[in-house]
Short mmCIF file of C-alpha atoms in Angstrom, two decimals:
data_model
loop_
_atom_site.label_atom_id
_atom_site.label_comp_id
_atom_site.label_asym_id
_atom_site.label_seq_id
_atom_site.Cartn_x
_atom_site.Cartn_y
_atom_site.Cartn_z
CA UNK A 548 -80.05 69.79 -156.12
CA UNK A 549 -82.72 67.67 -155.65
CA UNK A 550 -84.42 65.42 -159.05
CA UNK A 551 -88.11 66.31 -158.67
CA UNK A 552 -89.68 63.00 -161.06
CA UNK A 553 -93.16 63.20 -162.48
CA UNK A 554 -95.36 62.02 -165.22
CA UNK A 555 -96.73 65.40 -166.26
CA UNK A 556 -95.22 65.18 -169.75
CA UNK A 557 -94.08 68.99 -169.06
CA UNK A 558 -90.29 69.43 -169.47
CA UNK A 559 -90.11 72.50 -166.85
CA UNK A 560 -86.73 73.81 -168.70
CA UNK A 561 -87.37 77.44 -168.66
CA UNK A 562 -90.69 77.88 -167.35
CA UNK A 563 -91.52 80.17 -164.84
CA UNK A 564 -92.14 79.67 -161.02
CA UNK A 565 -94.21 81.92 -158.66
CA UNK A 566 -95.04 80.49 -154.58
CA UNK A 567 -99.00 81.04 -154.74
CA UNK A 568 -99.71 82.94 -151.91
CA UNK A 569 -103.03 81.05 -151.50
CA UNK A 570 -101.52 77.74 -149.99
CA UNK A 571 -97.58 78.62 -150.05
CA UNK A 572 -96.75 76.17 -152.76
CA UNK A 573 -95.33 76.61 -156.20
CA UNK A 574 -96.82 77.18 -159.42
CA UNK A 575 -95.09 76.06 -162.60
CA UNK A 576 -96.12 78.17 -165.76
CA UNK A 577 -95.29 76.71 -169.47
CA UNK A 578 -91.86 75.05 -170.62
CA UNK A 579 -91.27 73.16 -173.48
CA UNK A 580 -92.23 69.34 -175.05
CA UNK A 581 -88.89 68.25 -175.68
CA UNK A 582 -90.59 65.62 -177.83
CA UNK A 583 -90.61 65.55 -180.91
CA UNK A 584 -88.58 68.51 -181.13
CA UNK A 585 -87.24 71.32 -178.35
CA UNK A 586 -88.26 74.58 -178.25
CA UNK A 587 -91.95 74.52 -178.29
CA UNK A 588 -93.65 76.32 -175.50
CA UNK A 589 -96.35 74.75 -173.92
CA UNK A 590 -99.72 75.85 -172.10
CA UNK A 591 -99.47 73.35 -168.79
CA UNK A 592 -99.21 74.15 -165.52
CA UNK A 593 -97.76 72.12 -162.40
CA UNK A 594 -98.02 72.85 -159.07
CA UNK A 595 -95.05 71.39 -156.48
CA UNK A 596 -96.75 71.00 -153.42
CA UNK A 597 -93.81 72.30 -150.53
CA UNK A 598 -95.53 69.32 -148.29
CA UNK A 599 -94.86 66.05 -149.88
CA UNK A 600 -92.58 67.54 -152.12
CA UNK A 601 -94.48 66.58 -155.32
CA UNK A 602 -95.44 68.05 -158.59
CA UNK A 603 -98.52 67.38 -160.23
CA UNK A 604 -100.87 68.97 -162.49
CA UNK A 605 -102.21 72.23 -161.33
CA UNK A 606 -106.25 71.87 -159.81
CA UNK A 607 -107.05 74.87 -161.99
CA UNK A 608 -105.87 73.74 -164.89
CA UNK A 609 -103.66 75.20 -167.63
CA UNK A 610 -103.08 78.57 -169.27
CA UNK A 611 -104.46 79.78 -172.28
CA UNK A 612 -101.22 80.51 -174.55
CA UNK A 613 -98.30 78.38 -174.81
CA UNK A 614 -95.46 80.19 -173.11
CA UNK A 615 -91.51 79.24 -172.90
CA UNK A 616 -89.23 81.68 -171.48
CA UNK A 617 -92.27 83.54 -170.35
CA UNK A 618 -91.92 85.81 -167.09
CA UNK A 619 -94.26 86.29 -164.78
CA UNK A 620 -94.95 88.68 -161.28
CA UNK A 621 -97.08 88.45 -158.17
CA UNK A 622 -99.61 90.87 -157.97
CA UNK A 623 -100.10 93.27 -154.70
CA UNK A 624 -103.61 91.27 -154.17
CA UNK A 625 -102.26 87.97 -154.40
CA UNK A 626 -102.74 86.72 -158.32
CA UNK A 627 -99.87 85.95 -160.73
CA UNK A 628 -99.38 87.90 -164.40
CA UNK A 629 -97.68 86.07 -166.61
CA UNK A 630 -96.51 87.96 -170.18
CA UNK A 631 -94.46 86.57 -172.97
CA UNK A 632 -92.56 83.20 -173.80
CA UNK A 633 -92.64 81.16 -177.30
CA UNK A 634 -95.63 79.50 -178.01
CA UNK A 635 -96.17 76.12 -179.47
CA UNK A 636 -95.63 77.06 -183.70
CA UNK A 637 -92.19 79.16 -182.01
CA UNK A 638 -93.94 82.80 -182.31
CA UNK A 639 -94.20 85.12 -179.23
CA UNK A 640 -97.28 85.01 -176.83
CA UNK A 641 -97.85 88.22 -176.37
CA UNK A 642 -101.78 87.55 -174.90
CA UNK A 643 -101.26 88.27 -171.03
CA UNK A 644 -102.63 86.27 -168.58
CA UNK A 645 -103.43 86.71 -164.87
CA UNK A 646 -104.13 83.69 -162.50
CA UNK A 647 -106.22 83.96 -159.66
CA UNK A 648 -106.10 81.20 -157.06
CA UNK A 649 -109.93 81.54 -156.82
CA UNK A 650 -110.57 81.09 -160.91
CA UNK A 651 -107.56 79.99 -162.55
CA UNK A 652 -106.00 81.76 -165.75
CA UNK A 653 -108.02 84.40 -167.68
CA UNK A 654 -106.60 86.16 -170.71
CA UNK A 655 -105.65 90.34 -171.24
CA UNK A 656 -106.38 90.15 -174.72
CA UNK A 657 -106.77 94.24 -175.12
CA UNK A 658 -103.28 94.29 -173.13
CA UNK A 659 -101.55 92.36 -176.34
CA UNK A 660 -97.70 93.40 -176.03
CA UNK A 661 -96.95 94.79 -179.57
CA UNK A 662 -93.10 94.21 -179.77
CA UNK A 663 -93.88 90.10 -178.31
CA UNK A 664 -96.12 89.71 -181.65
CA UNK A 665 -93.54 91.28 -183.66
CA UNK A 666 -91.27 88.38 -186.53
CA UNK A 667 -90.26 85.32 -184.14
CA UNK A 668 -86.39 85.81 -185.03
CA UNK A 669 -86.06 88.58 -182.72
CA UNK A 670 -86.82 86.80 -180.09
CA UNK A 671 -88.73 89.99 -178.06
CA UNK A 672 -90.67 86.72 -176.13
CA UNK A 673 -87.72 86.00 -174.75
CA UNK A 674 -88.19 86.55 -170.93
CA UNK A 675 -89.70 90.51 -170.85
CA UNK A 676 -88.62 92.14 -167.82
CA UNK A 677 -91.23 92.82 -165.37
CA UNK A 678 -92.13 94.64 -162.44
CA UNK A 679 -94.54 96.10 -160.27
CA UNK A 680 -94.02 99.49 -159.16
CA UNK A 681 -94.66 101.31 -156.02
CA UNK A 682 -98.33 101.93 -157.16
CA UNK A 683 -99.15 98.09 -158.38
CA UNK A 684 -98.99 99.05 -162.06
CA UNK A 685 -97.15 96.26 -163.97
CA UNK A 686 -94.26 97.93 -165.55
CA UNK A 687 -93.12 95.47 -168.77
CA UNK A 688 -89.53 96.31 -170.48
CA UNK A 689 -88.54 94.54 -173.65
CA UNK A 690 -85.21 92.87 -172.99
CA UNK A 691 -83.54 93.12 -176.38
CA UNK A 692 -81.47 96.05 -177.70
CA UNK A 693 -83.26 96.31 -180.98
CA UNK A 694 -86.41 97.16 -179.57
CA UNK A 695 -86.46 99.58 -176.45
CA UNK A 696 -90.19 100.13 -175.85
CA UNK A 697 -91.88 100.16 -171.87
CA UNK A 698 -95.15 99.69 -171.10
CA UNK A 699 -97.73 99.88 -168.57
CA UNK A 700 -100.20 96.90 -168.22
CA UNK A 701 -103.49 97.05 -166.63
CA UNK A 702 -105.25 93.96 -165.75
CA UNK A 703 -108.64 95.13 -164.88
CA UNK A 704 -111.49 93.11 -167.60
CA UNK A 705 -109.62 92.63 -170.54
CA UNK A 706 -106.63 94.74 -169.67
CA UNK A 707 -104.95 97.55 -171.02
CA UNK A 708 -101.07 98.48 -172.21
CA UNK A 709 -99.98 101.50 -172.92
CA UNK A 710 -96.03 102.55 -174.33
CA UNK A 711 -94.51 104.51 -171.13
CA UNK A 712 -90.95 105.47 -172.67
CA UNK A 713 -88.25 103.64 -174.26
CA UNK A 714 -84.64 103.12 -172.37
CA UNK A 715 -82.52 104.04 -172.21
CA UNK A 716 -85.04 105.80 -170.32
CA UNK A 717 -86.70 109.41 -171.10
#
C-alpha cells in the first residue's frame, strides 16, 4: 500500500474509482467529510494522475449530487455513470449522473432510481449493483433483500429507467 497525501479536503473512504479512458488516469467520485461528523457524502471529484502519482482536484470539476458508497460503470463510448451513494443530509442520491471527459458531469434527472429515494434507514444507496449488458443498456440491481427491484437506465437527454424484473429473477 502506498499513502497517496493531498489537500483536497475529500476523505476518499468509499468513493468510487473509474480509469478515464480519455488520458488513462483515475477518477475519484464522492466520499465523505469526515469533519465535523462521518458519513456525509460529498459532491468532489479527484483525479490521480498515473504519471506523477498525484491526486488533485478534477479539471472538470465536481458532480452534481453528493454521493458516498455510490457505484459507478464505464460506458461502451467511453463516459462514466455514476448512480446512488448517501448524500450530504444522509438520504440516497438517486439523481444519475454521466461524465463525459469532453463536458464533465450532467444529471439523469427523468432516470431518478425510485427504491435510492425511498426512507434513508434502508440504506437502498448503499452501493447499487451495476452493469452494462451485452447491448450497452445499464442494468441497475438494488443490493438489499428488502427491496428486489431491476432496472434499465437510459442515458440519452435526461435519461430514462424503467423496472425490468425483480430477483430473484423472473
Amino acid at each position: 500500500h502506498k499513502l497517496l497525501k493531498h489537500k483536497t479536503e475529500a476523505d476518499i473512504f468509499c468513493s468510487s474509482l473509474n480509469v478515464d479512458p480519455s488520458n488513462g488516469n483515475i477518477i475519484i467520485m464522492g466520499g465523505d467529510v469526515r469533519s465535523p461528523d462521518a458519513g456525509y457524502g460529498i459532491e468532489t471529484v479527484l483525479e490521480y494522475d498515473i504519471k506523477d502519482e498525484s491526486v488533485r482536484k478534477h479539471p472538470k470539476g465536481n458532480m452534481h449530487y453528493a454521493r458516498w458508497y455510490g457505484t459507478s460503470v464505464n460506458l461502451p463510448d467511453g463516459d462514466i455513470f455514476v448512480v446512488g451513494g448517501r448524500d450530504d443530509d444522509k438520504k440516497g442520491s438517486p439523481i444519475p449522473e454521466v461524465y463525459s471527459a469532453d463536458s464533465g458531469f450532467r444529471t439523469l434527472k427523468g432516470a431518478s432510481v425510485p427504491a435510492i429515494a425511498k426512507e434513508k434507514s434502508k440504506n437502498h444507496w448503499w452501493y447499487p449493483h451495476t452493469f452494462v449488458n451485452s447491448k450497452g443498456d445499464i442494468i441497475v440491481i438494488m443490493p438489499r433483500k428488502d427491496n428486489a427491484d431491476v432496472y434499465r437506465i437510459g442515458v440519452e437527454g435526461n435519461g430514462s429507467i424503467k423496472r425490468i424484473g425483480r430477483k430473484p429473477f423472473e
